[in-house]
Coordinates of C-alpha atoms in Angstrom, one line a residue:
X281 CA 17.2 -3.4 -41.9
X282 CA 13.4 -3.8 -42.2
X283 CA 11.0 -1.9 -44.4
X284 CA 7.5 -0.5 -43.9
X285 CA 5.4 0.4 -46.9
X286 CA 3.1 3.4 -46.7
X287 CA 0.2 3.6 -49.1
X288 CA -1.8 6.6 -50.4
X289 CA -5.5 6.8 -49.8
X290 CA -6.5 6.2 -53.5
X291 CA -4.3 3.1 -53.9
X292 CA -5.5 1.5 -50.7
X293 CA -9.2 2.0 -51.6
X294 CA -8.6 0.2 -54.9
X295 CA -8.9 -3.6 -55.4
X296 CA -5.1 -4.1 -55.4
X297 CA -4.3 -1.0 -53.4
X298 CA -2.6 -2.9 -50.7
X299 CA 0.3 -3.7 -53.1
X300 CA 0.9 -0.1 -54.5
X301 CA 3.8 1.5 -52.8
X302 CA 3.9 5.3 -52.5
X303 CA 6.8 5.5 -50.2
X304 CA 9.0 3.4 -47.9
X305 CA 10.5 3.9 -44.5
X306 CA 13.5 1.9 -43.4
X307 CA 14.0 1.1 -39.7
X308 CA 16.3 -1.1 -37.8
X309 CA 15.4 -4.6 -36.5
X310 CA 15.3 -3.2 -33.0
X311 CA 12.2 -1.2 -34.0
X312 CA 10.4 -4.3 -35.3
X313 CA 8.1 -4.4 -32.3
X314 CA 6.7 -1.0 -33.2
X315 CA 5.5 -2.2 -36.6
X316 CA 1.9 -2.7 -35.6
X317 CA 1.7 0.7 -33.9
X318 CA 3.1 2.4 -37.0
X319 CA 0.4 0.8 -39.1
X320 CA -2.2 1.7 -36.6
X321 CA -1.1 5.3 -36.7
X322 CA -1.3 5.5 -40.4
X323 CA -4.9 4.3 -40.5
X324 CA -5.9 6.5 -37.6
X325 CA -4.7 9.6 -39.5
X326 CA -6.7 8.4 -42.6
X327 CA -10.2 7.2 -41.3
X328 CA -11.6 7.1 -44.8
X329 CA -9.3 4.2 -45.9
X330 CA -10.5 0.8 -46.9
X331 CA -11.1 -0.9 -43.5
X332 CA -9.5 -4.2 -44.7
X333 CA -6.4 -2.5 -45.9
X334 CA -4.9 -2.2 -42.4
X335 CA -5.3 -5.9 -41.9
X336 CA -3.8 -6.7 -45.4
X337 CA -0.7 -4.6 -44.7
X338 CA -0.4 -6.0 -41.2
X339 CA -0.5 -9.6 -42.7
X340 CA 2.1 -8.7 -45.3
X341 CA 4.4 -7.5 -42.6
X342 CA 3.8 -10.7 -40.5
X343 CA 4.4 -12.9 -43.6
X344 CA 7.7 -11.1 -44.3
X345 CA 8.8 -11.5 -40.7
X346 CA 8.0 -15.2 -40.7
X347 CA 10.1 -15.7 -43.9
X348 CA 12.9 -13.7 -42.4
X349 CA 12.9 -15.8 -39.2
X350 CA 13.1 -18.9 -41.4
X351 CA 15.7 -17.8 -43.9
X352 CA 17.8 -15.4 -41.8
X353 CA 18.1 -13.3 -44.9
X354 CA 16.0 -10.1 -45.0
X355 CA 16.4 -9.6 -48.8
X356 CA 15.4 -13.1 -49.6
X357 CA 12.6 -13.0 -47.1
X358 CA 11.1 -9.9 -48.8
X359 CA 11.3 -11.6 -52.2
X360 CA 9.7 -14.8 -50.9
X361 CA 7.0 -12.9 -49.1
X362 CA 6.1 -11.0 -52.3
X363 CA 6.0 -14.2 -54.2
X364 CA 3.8 -16.0 -51.6
X365 CA 0.9 -13.5 -51.4
X366 CA 1.5 -11.7 -54.8
X367 CA -1.1 -9.0 -55.5
X368 CA -3.8 -10.7 -53.4
X369 CA -5.7 -8.8 -50.7
X370 CA -7.6 -11.9 -49.7
X371 CA -7.3 -11.9 -45.9
X372 CA -8.2 -15.6 -45.2
X373 CA -5.6 -16.6 -47.8
X374 CA -2.9 -14.5 -46.2
X375 CA -3.9 -15.8 -42.8
X376 CA -3.5 -19.4 -44.0
X377 CA 0.1 -18.5 -45.2
X378 CA 0.9 -17.2 -41.7
X379 CA -0.6 -20.3 -40.1
X380 CA 1.4 -22.6 -42.4
X381 CA 4.6 -20.8 -41.8
X382 CA 4.1 -20.8 -38.0
X383 CA 3.1 -24.5 -37.8
X384 CA 5.3 -26.1 -40.5
X385 CA 8.2 -23.8 -41.0
X386 CA 10.5 -24.6 -44.0
X387 CA 8.8 -27.9 -44.6
X388 CA 5.4 -26.3 -45.0
X389 CA 3.6 -25.8 -48.3
X390 CA 3.7 -22.0 -48.2
X391 CA 7.5 -21.9 -47.8
X392 CA 8.2 -24.5 -50.4
X393 CA 5.8 -22.9 -52.9
X394 CA 7.4 -19.5 -52.4
X395 CA 10.9 -21.0 -52.7
X396 CA 9.8 -22.6 -56.1
X397 CA 8.3 -19.3 -57.3
X398 CA 11.5 -17.4 -56.4
X399 CA 13.6 -20.1 -58.1
X400 CA 11.6 -20.0 -61.3
X401 CA 11.6 -16.2 -61.5
X402 CA 15.3 -15.9 -60.8
X403 CA 16.3 -18.6 -63.3
X404 CA 18.2 -17.4 -66.2
X405 CA 19.6 -19.1 -69.3
X406 CA 23.0 -17.5 -68.4
X407 CA 23.1 -19.1 -65.0
X408 CA 24.7 -22.2 -66.6
X409 CA 27.8 -20.1 -67.5
X410 CA 28.4 -18.9 -64.0
X411 CA 31.9 -19.4 -62.7
X412 CA 31.9 -20.8 -59.2
X413 CA 35.1 -21.0 -57.0
X414 CA 35.5 -24.5 -55.7
X415 CA 38.7 -24.0 -53.9
X416 CA 39.3 -20.3 -53.2
X417 CA 43.0 -19.3 -53.3
X418 CA 44.3 -15.8 -53.0
X419 CA 48.0 -14.7 -53.0
X420 CA 48.0 -11.0 -52.1
X421 CA 45.8 -9.3 -54.8
X422 CA 46.1 -12.3 -57.2
X423 CA 43.2 -14.6 -57.5
X424 CA 44.1 -18.3 -58.2
X425 CA 40.9 -20.1 -57.2
X426 CA 40.2 -23.5 -58.5
X427 CA 36.8 -23.0 -60.3
X428 CA 34.3 -25.1 -62.2
X429 CA 35.9 -24.4 -65.6
X430 CA 39.2 -25.6 -64.1
X431 CA 37.6 -28.8 -62.9
X432 CA 36.0 -29.6 -66.3
X433 CA 39.1 -28.8 -68.2
X434 CA 41.0 -31.2 -65.9
X435 CA 38.3 -33.8 -66.5
X436 CA 38.6 -33.3 -70.3
X437 CA 42.4 -33.8 -70.1
X438 CA 42.0 -36.8 -67.8
X439 CA 39.5 -38.4 -70.3
X440 CA 41.8 -37.8 -73.2
X441 CA 44.8 -39.3 -71.4
X442 CA 42.7 -42.4 -70.3
X443 CA 41.6 -42.9 -73.9
X444 CA 45.1 -42.8 -75.2
X445 CA 46.2 -45.2 -72.4
X446 CA 43.5 -47.7 -73.1
X447 CA 44.4 -47.7 -76.8
X448 CA 48.2 -48.0 -76.4
X449 CA 48.4 -50.1 -73.1
X450 CA 49.4 -53.3 -75.0
X451 CA 52.4 -51.6 -76.8
X452 CA 50.9 -49.7 -79.7
X453 CA 47.4 -51.1 -80.1
X454 CA 45.9 -54.2 -81.6
X455 CA 46.4 -55.5 -85.1
X456 CA 42.6 -55.7 -85.3
X457 CA 41.5 -52.4 -83.6
X458 CA 38.8 -52.4 -81.0
X459 CA 36.1 -49.7 -80.9
X460 CA 38.3 -47.2 -78.9
X461 CA 41.3 -47.7 -81.0
X462 CA 39.2 -47.2 -84.2
X463 CA 37.9 -43.9 -82.8
X464 CA 41.4 -42.6 -82.0
X465 CA 42.7 -43.7 -85.4
X466 CA 39.8 -42.0 -87.1
X467 CA 40.5 -38.7 -85.3
X468 CA 44.2 -39.0 -85.9
X469 CA 43.8 -39.7 -89.7
X470 CA 41.2 -36.9 -90.0
X471 CA 43.5 -34.2 -88.5
X472 CA 46.5 -35.6 -90.4
X473 CA 44.7 -35.3 -93.7
X474 CA 43.6 -31.8 -92.8
X475 CA 47.1 -30.7 -92.1
X476 CA 48.4 -32.2 -95.4
X477 CA 45.7 -30.6 -97.5
X478 CA 45.6 -27.1 -95.9
X479 CA 49.3 -26.5 -95.4
X480 CA 51.3 -26.3 -98.6
X481 CA 54.9 -25.5 -99.5
X482 CA 56.4 -27.9 -97.0
X483 CA 57.7 -31.4 -97.0
X484 CA 55.9 -34.1 -95.1
X485 CA 58.5 -34.2 -92.4
X486 CA 58.2 -30.5 -91.8
X487 CA 54.4 -30.6 -91.7
X488 CA 54.7 -33.3 -89.0
X489 CA 56.2 -30.6 -86.7
X490 CA 52.9 -28.8 -86.6
X491 CA 50.7 -31.8 -86.5
X492 CA 50.9 -32.7 -82.7
X493 CA 49.8 -29.1 -81.7
X494 CA 46.9 -29.1 -84.1
X495 CA 45.8 -32.6 -83.1
X496 CA 45.8 -31.8 -79.4
X497 CA 43.9 -28.5 -80.0
X498 CA 41.3 -30.3 -82.0
X499 CA 40.8 -33.1 -79.5
X500 CA 40.7 -30.6 -76.6
X501 CA 38.0 -28.5 -78.2
X502 CA 36.1 -31.5 -79.4
X503 CA 36.0 -33.1 -75.9
X504 CA 35.2 -29.7 -74.2
X505 CA 32.3 -29.0 -76.6
X506 CA 30.8 -32.5 -76.2
X507 CA 31.3 -32.5 -72.5
X508 CA 29.2 -29.3 -72.3
X509 CA 26.2 -31.3 -73.8
X510 CA 26.1 -33.5 -70.7
X511 CA 23.4 -32.3 -68.2
X512 CA 24.8 -30.5 -65.1
X513 CA 28.2 -30.2 -66.7
X514 CA 30.0 -26.9 -67.7
X515 CA 30.7 -25.7 -71.2
X516 CA 34.3 -24.5 -71.0
X517 CA 34.3 -23.1 -74.5
X518 CA 31.3 -20.8 -73.7
X519 CA 33.6 -18.4 -71.9
X520 CA 35.3 -15.7 -73.9
X521 CA 38.4 -15.5 -71.8
X522 CA 39.2 -19.2 -72.3
X523 CA 38.6 -19.1 -76.1
X524 CA 40.5 -15.8 -76.3
X525 CA 43.5 -17.1 -74.4
X526 CA 43.6 -20.2 -76.7
X527 CA 43.2 -18.1 -79.9
X528 CA 45.8 -15.5 -78.9
X529 CA 48.4 -18.1 -77.9
X530 CA 47.9 -19.8 -81.3
X531 CA 48.0 -16.5 -83.1
X532 CA 51.3 -15.5 -81.4
X533 CA 52.8 -19.0 -82.2
X534 CA 51.8 -18.7 -85.9
X535 CA 53.3 -15.2 -86.1
X536 CA 56.6 -16.5 -84.6
X537 CA 56.7 -19.3 -87.2
X538 CA 56.3 -16.7 -89.9
X539 CA 59.2 -14.6 -88.6
X540 CA 61.4 -17.6 -88.2
X541 CA 60.8 -18.7 -91.8
X542 CA 60.9 -15.3 -93.5
X543 CA 62.5 -12.8 -91.1
X544 CA 61.4 -9.2 -91.8
X545 CA 60.2 -10.2 -95.2
X546 CA 57.2 -11.6 -93.3
X547 CA 55.8 -8.0 -93.4
X548 CA 55.5 -8.3 -97.2
X549 CA 52.1 -10.0 -96.8
X550 CA 50.7 -6.6 -95.7
X551 CA 51.1 -5.2 -99.2
X552 CA 49.7 -7.3 -102.0
X553 CA 51.6 -7.3 -105.4
X554 CA 50.5 -4.8 -108.0
X555 CA 48.9 -2.3 -105.6
X556 CA 49.1 1.4 -106.7
X557 CA 51.5 3.4 -104.6
X558 CA 48.9 6.0 -103.4
X559 CA 46.8 3.1 -101.9
X560 CA 49.7 1.4 -100.2
X561 CA 49.5 3.1 -96.8
X562 CA 45.8 2.5 -96.6
X563 CA 46.1 -1.2 -97.6
X564 CA 49.0 -1.8 -95.2
X565 CA 46.9 -0.5 -92.3
X566 CA 43.9 -2.4 -93.5
X567 CA 45.8 -5.7 -93.8
X568 CA 47.5 -5.2 -90.4
X569 CA 44.2 -4.7 -88.7
X570 CA 42.7 -7.7 -90.5
X571 CA 45.6 -9.9 -89.5
X572 CA 45.5 -8.8 -85.9
X573 CA 41.7 -9.4 -85.7
X574 CA 42.3 -13.0 -86.6
X575 CA 43.1 -13.7 -83.0
X576 CA 39.8 -12.1 -81.8
X577 CA 37.6 -13.6 -84.5
X578 CA 39.0 -17.1 -83.8
X579 CA 38.0 -16.9 -80.2
X580 CA 34.8 -15.0 -80.6
X581 CA 33.4 -17.4 -83.2
X582 CA 33.8 -20.4 -80.9
X583 CA 32.5 -18.6 -77.8
X584 CA 29.5 -17.0 -79.5
X585 CA 28.3 -20.3 -81.1
X586 CA 28.6 -22.4 -78.0
X587 CA 27.0 -19.8 -75.7
X588 CA 24.2 -19.0 -78.0
X589 CA 23.4 -22.6 -78.7
X590 CA 23.3 -23.7 -75.0
X591 CA 21.3 -20.6 -74.1
X592 CA 18.7 -21.4 -76.8
X593 CA 18.5 -25.0 -75.6
X594 CA 18.0 -23.8 -72.0
X595 CA 15.2 -21.3 -73.0
X596 CA 13.3 -23.8 -75.0
X597 CA 13.7 -26.5 -72.4
X598 CA 12.3 -24.2 -69.7
X599 CA 9.4 -23.4 -72.0
X600 CA 8.7 -27.1 -72.7
X601 CA 8.8 -27.9 -69.0
X602 CA 6.4 -25.0 -68.3
X603 CA 3.9 -26.3 -70.9
X604 CA 4.4 -29.8 -69.6
X605 CA 3.2 -28.7 -66.1
X606 CA 0.0 -27.3 -67.5
X607 CA -3.3 -29.2 -67.3
X608 CA -4.0 -32.3 -69.3
X609 CA -6.0 -30.5 -72.0
X610 CA -2.9 -28.7 -73.3
X611 CA -0.5 -31.6 -72.7
X612 CA -0.2 -32.9 -76.2
X613 CA -0.5 -29.5 -77.9
X614 CA 1.5 -27.5 -75.4
X615 CA 4.2 -30.0 -74.4
X616 CA 5.0 -32.4 -77.2
X617 CA 5.7 -29.7 -79.7
X618 CA 8.3 -27.8 -77.6
X619 CA 9.7 -31.2 -76.4
X620 CA 10.3 -32.3 -80.0
X621 CA 11.9 -29.0 -80.8
X622 CA 14.2 -29.3 -77.8
X623 CA 15.2 -32.8 -78.9
X624 CA 15.9 -31.6 -82.4
X625 CA 17.8 -28.6 -81.2
X626 CA 19.9 -30.8 -78.9
X627 CA 20.9 -32.9 -81.9
X628 CA 21.7 -29.7 -83.8
X629 CA 23.8 -28.4 -80.9
X630 CA 25.6 -31.7 -80.8
X631 CA 26.5 -31.2 -84.5
X632 CA 27.6 -27.6 -83.8
X633 CA 29.9 -28.8 -81.0
X634 CA 31.7 -31.1 -83.5
X635 CA 31.6 -28.5 -86.3
X636 CA 33.1 -25.7 -84.2
X637 CA 36.1 -27.8 -83.2
X638 CA 36.6 -28.6 -86.9
X639 CA 36.2 -24.9 -87.9
X640 CA 38.7 -23.8 -85.3
X641 CA 41.2 -26.4 -86.4
X642 CA 40.9 -25.7 -90.1
X643 CA 41.3 -22.0 -89.5
X644 CA 44.5 -22.7 -87.6
X645 CA 45.8 -24.6 -90.6
X646 CA 44.8 -21.8 -93.0
X647 CA 46.4 -19.1 -90.9
X648 CA 49.6 -21.3 -90.6
X649 CA 49.6 -21.8 -94.3
X650 CA 49.4 -18.0 -94.8
X651 CA 52.3 -17.4 -92.5
X652 CA 54.4 -20.0 -94.2
X653 CA 53.6 -19.1 -97.8
X654 CA 52.8 -15.4 -97.3
X655 CA 49.3 -15.6 -98.9

């Protein structure tokens, strides 16, 4: 479908009237040859209109048709045409756009400039979180496509396995650890001490049962968060469904541990000792809601922090780049300030990536301790 814009007399006589739409008429591509006749009829019926307005509208239509012929996309062509001539009613300028599109096509300055303008206007800080199917797979109504989050989770797992392989490839590591072995030992000892300090009421051997799961969770989140700081990568933990699936699976596992250890007595944590009987039903309901919301809060906290931090970095980076592209007078004032802010914020986001993995892990230990000791 193509679109002709009709303009009222007052808008066309104004300085920017050629851009004010009063109504639109859709017609099929087969009627494109009648475009000029349609415009001519409009102006014949309104002899008092601005004499240049007919030519302006005619050039707008020609520019749009040129873009449509080059892009084969009517909607994109309309957007690019709007971006190329903007609010201008400068006939020589619009004729130069037509000439450039006719002579140079997609390699011309007019097409490339319109493409850049459309890209800048359509850019969003949330575009970095878009899920893109890499290998589409459908089984009936079920969707099993291999997407960019799947790819980066696979890369995270591969990096983790390679790291462990390089550390242990000589049969348990070196007596004098190298840099990679020191890193793994540091992470191992850190999580082990965290489990020992946060989970009470158990012997050391029993605590070791929970340690592998907690260690793998911490390393997975840490590598996913740090991987998201690499340009053109994907932040897996910025998607709520991924963090929610992780938090719900851990929540269900902790609840099962509580029932295995205490049986039905596990429900006693819903009613604190010494509570007056009239308040018991209210407190039981309140504690139950609070307990169930742990699964949500655990996932939302990680998702919100990672998404907000990366969005802020994207926004300020775009602002810094825009200021950097200004003229030289504003270079030091307009560009260096935002650039330093982006660098500082990137360092802060790097710290947040590590901190959020730690917070998620320590909350797992606290919730596990509550289930074991009924706190």
